[in-house]
Short mmCIF file of C-alpha atoms and ligand atoms in Angstrom, two decimals:
data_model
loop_
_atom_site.label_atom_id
_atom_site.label_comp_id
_atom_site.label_asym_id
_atom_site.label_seq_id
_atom_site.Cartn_x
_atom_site.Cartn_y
_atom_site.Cartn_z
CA UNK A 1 124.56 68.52 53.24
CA UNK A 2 122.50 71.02 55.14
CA UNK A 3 119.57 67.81 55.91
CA UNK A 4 123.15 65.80 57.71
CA UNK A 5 123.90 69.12 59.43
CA UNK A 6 120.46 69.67 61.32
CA UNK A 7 120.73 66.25 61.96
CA UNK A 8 123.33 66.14 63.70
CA UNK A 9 122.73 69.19 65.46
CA UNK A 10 119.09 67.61 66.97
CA UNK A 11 121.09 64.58 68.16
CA UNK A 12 123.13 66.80 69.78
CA UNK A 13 120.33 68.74 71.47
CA UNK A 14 118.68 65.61 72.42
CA UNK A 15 121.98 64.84 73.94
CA UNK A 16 122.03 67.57 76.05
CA UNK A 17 118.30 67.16 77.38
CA UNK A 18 119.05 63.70 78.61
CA UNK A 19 122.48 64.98 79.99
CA UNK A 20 120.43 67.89 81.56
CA UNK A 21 117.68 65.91 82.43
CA UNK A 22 120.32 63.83 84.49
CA UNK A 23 121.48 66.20 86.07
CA UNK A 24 117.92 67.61 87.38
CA UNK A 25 117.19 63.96 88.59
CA UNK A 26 119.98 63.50 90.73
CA UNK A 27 119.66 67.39 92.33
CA UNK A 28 116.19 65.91 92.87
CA UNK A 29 117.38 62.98 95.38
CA UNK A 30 120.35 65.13 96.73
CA UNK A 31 117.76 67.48 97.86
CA UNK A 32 115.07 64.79 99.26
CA UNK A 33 117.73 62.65 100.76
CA UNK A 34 119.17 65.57 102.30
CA UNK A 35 115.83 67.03 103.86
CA UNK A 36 114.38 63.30 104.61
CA UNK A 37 118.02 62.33 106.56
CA UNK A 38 118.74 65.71 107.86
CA UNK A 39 122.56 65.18 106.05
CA UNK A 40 123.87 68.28 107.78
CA UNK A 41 124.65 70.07 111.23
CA UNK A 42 123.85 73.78 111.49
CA UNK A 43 127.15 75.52 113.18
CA UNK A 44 126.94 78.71 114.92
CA UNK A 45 129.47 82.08 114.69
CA UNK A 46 129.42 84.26 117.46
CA UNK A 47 128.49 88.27 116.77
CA UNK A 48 130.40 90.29 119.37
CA UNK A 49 129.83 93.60 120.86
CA UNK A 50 133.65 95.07 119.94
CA UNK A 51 133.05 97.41 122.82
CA UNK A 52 133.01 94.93 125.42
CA UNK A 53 133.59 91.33 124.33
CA UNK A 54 130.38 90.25 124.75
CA UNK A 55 128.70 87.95 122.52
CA UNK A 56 125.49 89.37 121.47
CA UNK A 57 124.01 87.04 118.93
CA UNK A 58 125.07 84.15 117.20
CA UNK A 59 124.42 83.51 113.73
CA UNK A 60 123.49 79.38 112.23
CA UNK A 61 125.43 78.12 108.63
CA UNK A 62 124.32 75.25 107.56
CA UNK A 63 127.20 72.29 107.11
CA UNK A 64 126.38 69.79 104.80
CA UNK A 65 127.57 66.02 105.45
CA UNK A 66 128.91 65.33 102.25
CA UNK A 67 130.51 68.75 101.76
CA UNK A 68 128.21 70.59 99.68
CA UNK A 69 128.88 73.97 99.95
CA UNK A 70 126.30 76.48 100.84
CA UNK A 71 126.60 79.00 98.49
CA UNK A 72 126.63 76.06 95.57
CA UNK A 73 123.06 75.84 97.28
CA UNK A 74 121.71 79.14 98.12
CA UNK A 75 123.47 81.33 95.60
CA UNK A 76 123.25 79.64 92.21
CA UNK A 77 120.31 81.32 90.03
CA UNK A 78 119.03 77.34 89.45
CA UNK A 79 116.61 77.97 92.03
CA UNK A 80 115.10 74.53 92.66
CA UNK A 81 111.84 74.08 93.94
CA UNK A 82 112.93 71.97 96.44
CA UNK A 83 115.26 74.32 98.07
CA UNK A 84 112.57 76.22 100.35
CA UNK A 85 112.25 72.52 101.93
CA UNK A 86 115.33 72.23 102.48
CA UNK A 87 115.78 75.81 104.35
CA UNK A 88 112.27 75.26 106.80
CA UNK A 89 114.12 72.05 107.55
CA UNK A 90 117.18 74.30 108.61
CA UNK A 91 115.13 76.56 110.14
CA UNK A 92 113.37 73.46 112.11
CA UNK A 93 117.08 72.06 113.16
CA UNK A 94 118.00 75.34 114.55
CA UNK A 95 114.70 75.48 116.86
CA UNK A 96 115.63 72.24 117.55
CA UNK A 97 118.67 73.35 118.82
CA UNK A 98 117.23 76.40 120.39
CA UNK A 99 114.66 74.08 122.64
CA UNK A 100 117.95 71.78 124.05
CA UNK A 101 118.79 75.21 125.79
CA UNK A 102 122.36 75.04 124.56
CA UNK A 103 122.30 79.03 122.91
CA UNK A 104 121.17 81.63 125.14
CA UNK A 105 121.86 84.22 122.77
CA UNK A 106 119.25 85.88 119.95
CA UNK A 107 120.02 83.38 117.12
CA UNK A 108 120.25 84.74 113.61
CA UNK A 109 119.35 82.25 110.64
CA UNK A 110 119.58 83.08 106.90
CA UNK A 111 116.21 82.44 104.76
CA UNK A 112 115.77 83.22 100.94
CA UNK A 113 112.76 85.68 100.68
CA UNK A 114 110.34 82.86 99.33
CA UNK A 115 111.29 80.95 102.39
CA UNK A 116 110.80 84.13 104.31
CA UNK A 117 107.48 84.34 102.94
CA UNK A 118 106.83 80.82 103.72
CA UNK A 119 103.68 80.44 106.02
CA UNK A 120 105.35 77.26 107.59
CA UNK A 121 107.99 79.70 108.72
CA UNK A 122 106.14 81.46 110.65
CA UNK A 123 104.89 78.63 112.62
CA UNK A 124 108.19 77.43 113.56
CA UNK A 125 109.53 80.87 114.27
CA UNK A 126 106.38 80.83 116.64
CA UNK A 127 107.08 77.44 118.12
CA UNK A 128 109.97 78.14 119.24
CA UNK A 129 109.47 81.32 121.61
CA UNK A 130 112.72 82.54 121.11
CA UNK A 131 113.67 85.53 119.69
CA UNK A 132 115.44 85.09 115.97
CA UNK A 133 116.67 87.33 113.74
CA UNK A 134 116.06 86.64 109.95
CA UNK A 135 118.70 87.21 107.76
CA UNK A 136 117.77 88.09 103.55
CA UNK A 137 120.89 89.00 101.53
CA UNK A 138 120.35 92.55 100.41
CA UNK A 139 120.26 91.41 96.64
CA UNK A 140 117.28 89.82 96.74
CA UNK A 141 114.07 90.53 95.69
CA UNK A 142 112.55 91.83 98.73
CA UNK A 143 110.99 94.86 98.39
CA UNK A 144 108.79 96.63 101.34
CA UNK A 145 105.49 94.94 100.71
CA UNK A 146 107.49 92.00 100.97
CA UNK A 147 108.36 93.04 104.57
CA UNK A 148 105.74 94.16 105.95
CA UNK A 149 104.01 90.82 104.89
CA UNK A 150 106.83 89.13 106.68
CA UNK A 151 106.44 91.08 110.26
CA UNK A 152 102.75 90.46 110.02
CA UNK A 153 103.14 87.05 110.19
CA UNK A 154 105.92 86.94 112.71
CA UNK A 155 106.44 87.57 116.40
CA UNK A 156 106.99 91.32 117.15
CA UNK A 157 110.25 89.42 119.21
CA UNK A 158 111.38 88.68 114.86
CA UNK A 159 113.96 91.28 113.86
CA UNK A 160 115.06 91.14 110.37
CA UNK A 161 118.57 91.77 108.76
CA UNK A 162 120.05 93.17 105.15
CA UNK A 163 122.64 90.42 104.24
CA UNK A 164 125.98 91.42 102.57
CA UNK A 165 124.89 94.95 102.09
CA UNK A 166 126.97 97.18 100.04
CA UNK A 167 128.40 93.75 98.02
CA UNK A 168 125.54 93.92 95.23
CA UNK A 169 123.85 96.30 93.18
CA UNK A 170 120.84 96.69 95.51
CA UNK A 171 119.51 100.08 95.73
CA UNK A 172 119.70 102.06 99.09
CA UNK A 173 115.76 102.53 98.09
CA UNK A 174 115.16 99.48 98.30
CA UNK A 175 116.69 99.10 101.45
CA UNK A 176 114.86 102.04 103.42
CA UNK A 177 111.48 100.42 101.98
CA UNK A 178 112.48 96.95 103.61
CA UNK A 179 113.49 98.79 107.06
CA UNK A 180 115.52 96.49 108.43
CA UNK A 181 116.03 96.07 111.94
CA UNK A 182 119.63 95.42 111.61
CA UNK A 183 122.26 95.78 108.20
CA UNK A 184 125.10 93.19 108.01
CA UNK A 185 128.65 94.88 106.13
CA UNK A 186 129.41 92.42 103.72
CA UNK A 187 133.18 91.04 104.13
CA UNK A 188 133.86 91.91 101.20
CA UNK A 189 133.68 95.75 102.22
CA UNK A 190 135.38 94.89 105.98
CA UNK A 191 138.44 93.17 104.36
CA UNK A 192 141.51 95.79 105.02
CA UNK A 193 138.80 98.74 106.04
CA UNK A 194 141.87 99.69 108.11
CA UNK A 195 143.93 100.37 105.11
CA UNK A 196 141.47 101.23 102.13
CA UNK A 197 140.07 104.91 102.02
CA UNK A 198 137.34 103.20 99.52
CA UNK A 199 136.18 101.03 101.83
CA UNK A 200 136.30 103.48 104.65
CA UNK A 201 133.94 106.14 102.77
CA UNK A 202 131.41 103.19 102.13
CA UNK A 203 131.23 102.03 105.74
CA UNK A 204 130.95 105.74 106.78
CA UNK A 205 128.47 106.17 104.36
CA UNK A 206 126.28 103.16 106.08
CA UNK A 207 127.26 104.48 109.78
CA UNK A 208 125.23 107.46 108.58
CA UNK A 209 122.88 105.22 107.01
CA UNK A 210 122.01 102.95 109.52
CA UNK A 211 122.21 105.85 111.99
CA UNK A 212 119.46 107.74 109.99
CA UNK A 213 116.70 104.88 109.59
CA UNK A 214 117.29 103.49 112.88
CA UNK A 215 119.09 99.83 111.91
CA UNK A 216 121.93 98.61 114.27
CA UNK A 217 125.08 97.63 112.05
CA UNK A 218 127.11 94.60 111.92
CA UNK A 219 130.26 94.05 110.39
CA UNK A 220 130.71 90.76 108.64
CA UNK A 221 134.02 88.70 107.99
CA UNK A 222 136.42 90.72 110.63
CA UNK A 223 139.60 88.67 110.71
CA UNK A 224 142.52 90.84 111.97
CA UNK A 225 142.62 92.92 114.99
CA UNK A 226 143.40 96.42 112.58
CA UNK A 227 140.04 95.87 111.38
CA UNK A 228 138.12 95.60 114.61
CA UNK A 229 140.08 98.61 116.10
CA UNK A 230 139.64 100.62 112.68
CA UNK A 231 135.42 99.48 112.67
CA UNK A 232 135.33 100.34 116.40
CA UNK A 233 137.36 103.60 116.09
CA UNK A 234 134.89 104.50 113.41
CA UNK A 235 131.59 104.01 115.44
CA UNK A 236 130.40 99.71 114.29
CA UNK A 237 129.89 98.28 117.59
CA UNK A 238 128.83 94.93 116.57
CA UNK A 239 131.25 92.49 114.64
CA UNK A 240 131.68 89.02 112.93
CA UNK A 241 134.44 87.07 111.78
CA UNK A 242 137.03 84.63 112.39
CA UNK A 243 138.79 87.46 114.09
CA UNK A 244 136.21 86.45 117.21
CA UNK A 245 135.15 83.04 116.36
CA UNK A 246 134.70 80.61 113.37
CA UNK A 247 131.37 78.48 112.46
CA UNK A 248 131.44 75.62 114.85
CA UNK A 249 128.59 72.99 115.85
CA UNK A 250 126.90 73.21 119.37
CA UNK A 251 129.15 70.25 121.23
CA UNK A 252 127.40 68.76 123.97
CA UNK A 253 126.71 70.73 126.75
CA UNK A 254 128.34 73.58 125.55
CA UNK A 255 126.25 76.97 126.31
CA UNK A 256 126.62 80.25 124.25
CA UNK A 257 126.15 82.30 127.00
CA UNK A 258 125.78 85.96 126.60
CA UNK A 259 129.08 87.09 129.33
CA UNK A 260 131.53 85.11 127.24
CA UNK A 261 134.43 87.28 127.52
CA UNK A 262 135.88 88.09 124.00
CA UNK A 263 139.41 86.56 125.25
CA UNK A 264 137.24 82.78 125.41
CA UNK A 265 135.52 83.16 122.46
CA UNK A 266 138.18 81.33 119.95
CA UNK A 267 136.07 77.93 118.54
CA UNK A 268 132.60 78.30 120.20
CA UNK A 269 133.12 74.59 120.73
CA UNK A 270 135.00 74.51 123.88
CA UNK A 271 134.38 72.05 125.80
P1 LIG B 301 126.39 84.85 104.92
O1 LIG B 301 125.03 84.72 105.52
O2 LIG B 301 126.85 86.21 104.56
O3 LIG B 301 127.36 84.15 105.96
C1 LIG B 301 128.66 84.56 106.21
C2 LIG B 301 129.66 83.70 105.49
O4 LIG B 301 130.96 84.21 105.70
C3 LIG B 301 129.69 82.25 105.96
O5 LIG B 301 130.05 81.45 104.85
C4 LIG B 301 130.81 82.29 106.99
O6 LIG B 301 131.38 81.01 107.23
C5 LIG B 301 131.78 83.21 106.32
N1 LIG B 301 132.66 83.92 107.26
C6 LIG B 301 132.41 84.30 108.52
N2 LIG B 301 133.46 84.97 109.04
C7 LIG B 301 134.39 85.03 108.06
C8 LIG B 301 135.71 85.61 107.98
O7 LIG B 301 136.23 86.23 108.91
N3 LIG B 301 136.37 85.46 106.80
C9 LIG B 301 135.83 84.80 105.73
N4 LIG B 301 136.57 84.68 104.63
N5 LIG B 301 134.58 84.24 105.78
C10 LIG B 301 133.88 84.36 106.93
P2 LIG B 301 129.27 80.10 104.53
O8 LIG B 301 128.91 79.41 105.80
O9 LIG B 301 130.05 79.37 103.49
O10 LIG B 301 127.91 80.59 103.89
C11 LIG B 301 127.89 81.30 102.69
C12 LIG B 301 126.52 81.85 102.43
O11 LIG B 301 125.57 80.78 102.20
C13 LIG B 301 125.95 82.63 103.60
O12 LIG B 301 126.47 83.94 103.58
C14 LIG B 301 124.47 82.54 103.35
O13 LIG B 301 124.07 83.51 102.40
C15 LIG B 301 124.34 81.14 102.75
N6 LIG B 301 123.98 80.21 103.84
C16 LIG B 301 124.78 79.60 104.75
N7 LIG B 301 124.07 78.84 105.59
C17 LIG B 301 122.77 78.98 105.23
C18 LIG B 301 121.53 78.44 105.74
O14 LIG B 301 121.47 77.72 106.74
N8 LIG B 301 120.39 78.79 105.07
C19 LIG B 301 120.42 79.62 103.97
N9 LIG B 301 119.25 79.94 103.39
N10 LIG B 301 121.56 80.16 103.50
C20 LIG B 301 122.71 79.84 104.11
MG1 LIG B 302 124.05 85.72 106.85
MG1 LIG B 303 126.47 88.00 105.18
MG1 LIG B 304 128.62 87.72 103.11
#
């Protein structure tokens, strides 16, 4: 009785390594059909100086042609060795991009740290002249020996960003070690600021924060005009969010200029 049972359990286990192994294969040719074809279009969501309306920056998402979500890729722990590929390639349509002259503005672009780390990164960061702004979601395993290797091997023109801070479990520690030059608010924290006193003693604690080490601060995922005003009342100049602009692609001859005036911002796309 016991022989039948561990039989059937090692069919079953050799079940699931084919099933698995299946899987794996075809992750395998999603990723090197999607790098070899370039299957996506990298859109572009304007960060705004609340103060003024201006857009200051604009930060790239990656679309994918067949729908793929980004997170699926970039924020599942099946880290697949193909996946640094796939963001240089990113990183190589954005300059791509950058050199048609359509975006005037400082371009932010989001990199995993082993990307970030990437010596082909550098290069294109390089090639292109421009300045960008690298953005590694505070959760990561960066620590500060991992950025000071990165600004060695970028321009001094490179700034770097904390992703999503105050979402994970990311020690402030950490965070003064990596010195970034700027610290994104994750939405998460923005969502009804204006009307959560939990929320509110976070961000203040991050003015103060950000304040102390020197980092400008951005607030991420702004989508009503209460929590603009609230962030701006509070002392967060810079902000992101539908509020001021969804993702949208680059449409032809459209220029992200710099004196957009808040009140045009709506889809980037305008033709
Ligand atoms: P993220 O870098 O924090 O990007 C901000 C996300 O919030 C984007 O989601 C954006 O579309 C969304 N968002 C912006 N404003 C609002 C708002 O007002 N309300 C709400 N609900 N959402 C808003 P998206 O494009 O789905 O990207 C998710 C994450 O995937 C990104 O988070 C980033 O970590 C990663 N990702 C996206 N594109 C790329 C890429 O090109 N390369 C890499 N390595 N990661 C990427
Ligand atoms: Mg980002
Ligand atoms: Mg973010
Ligand atoms: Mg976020």
């Amino acid at each position: 009785h016991a022989d039948e049972l561990v039989a059937r359990l090692r069919a079953h286990l050799r079940q699931n390594r084919v099933a698995a192994h299946r899987v794996a294969a075809e992750r395998d040719d999603w990723y090197r059909d999607t790098i070899a074809h370039r299957r996506f279009t990298m859109h572009y969501q304007p960060i705004v100086d609340m103060t003024c309306g201006e857009v200051e920056a604009t930060e790239a998402l990656v679309r994918f042609d067949d729908g793929t979500s980004p997170v699926d890729v970039f924020h599942t722990p099946d880290h697949h060795d193909r996946r640094v590929e796939l963001e240089l390639e990113i990183v190589a349509a954005v300059t791509d991009d950058l050199a048609s002259g359509a975006v005037s503005v400082p371009v932010h672009v989001n990199v995993s740290p082993a990307a970030a780390l990437d010596p082909r990164l550098g290069e294109l960061v390089h090639g292109t002249g421009r300045p960008l702004v690298l953005e590694i979601t505070e959760n990561a395993a960066f620590d500060a020996h991992d950025a000071a290797t990165l600004r060695a091997q970028m321009p001094p023109t490179c700034r770097l960003a904390a992703d999503d801070v105050g979402a994970g479990y990311a020690g402030l520690v950490q965070l003064v070690g990596v010195q970034p030059d700027l610290i994104k608010i994750d939405r998460e924290i923005v969502s009804s600021i204006d009307t959560d006193p939990a929320r509110q003693v976070v961000v203040s604690g991050l003015i103060e924060f950000a304040a102390t080490t020197g980092a400008e601060l951005v607030a991420e995922g702004i989508e009503t005009a209460a929590e603009a005003a609230f962030l701006i009342e509070i002392g967060v100049r810079l902000g992101q969010g539908y509020f001021f602009g969804r993702p949208a692609p680059l449409a032809a001859g459209t220029v992200l200029d710099p004196d957009l005036d808040t009140d045009d911002i709506g889809p980037v796309t305008a033709a």
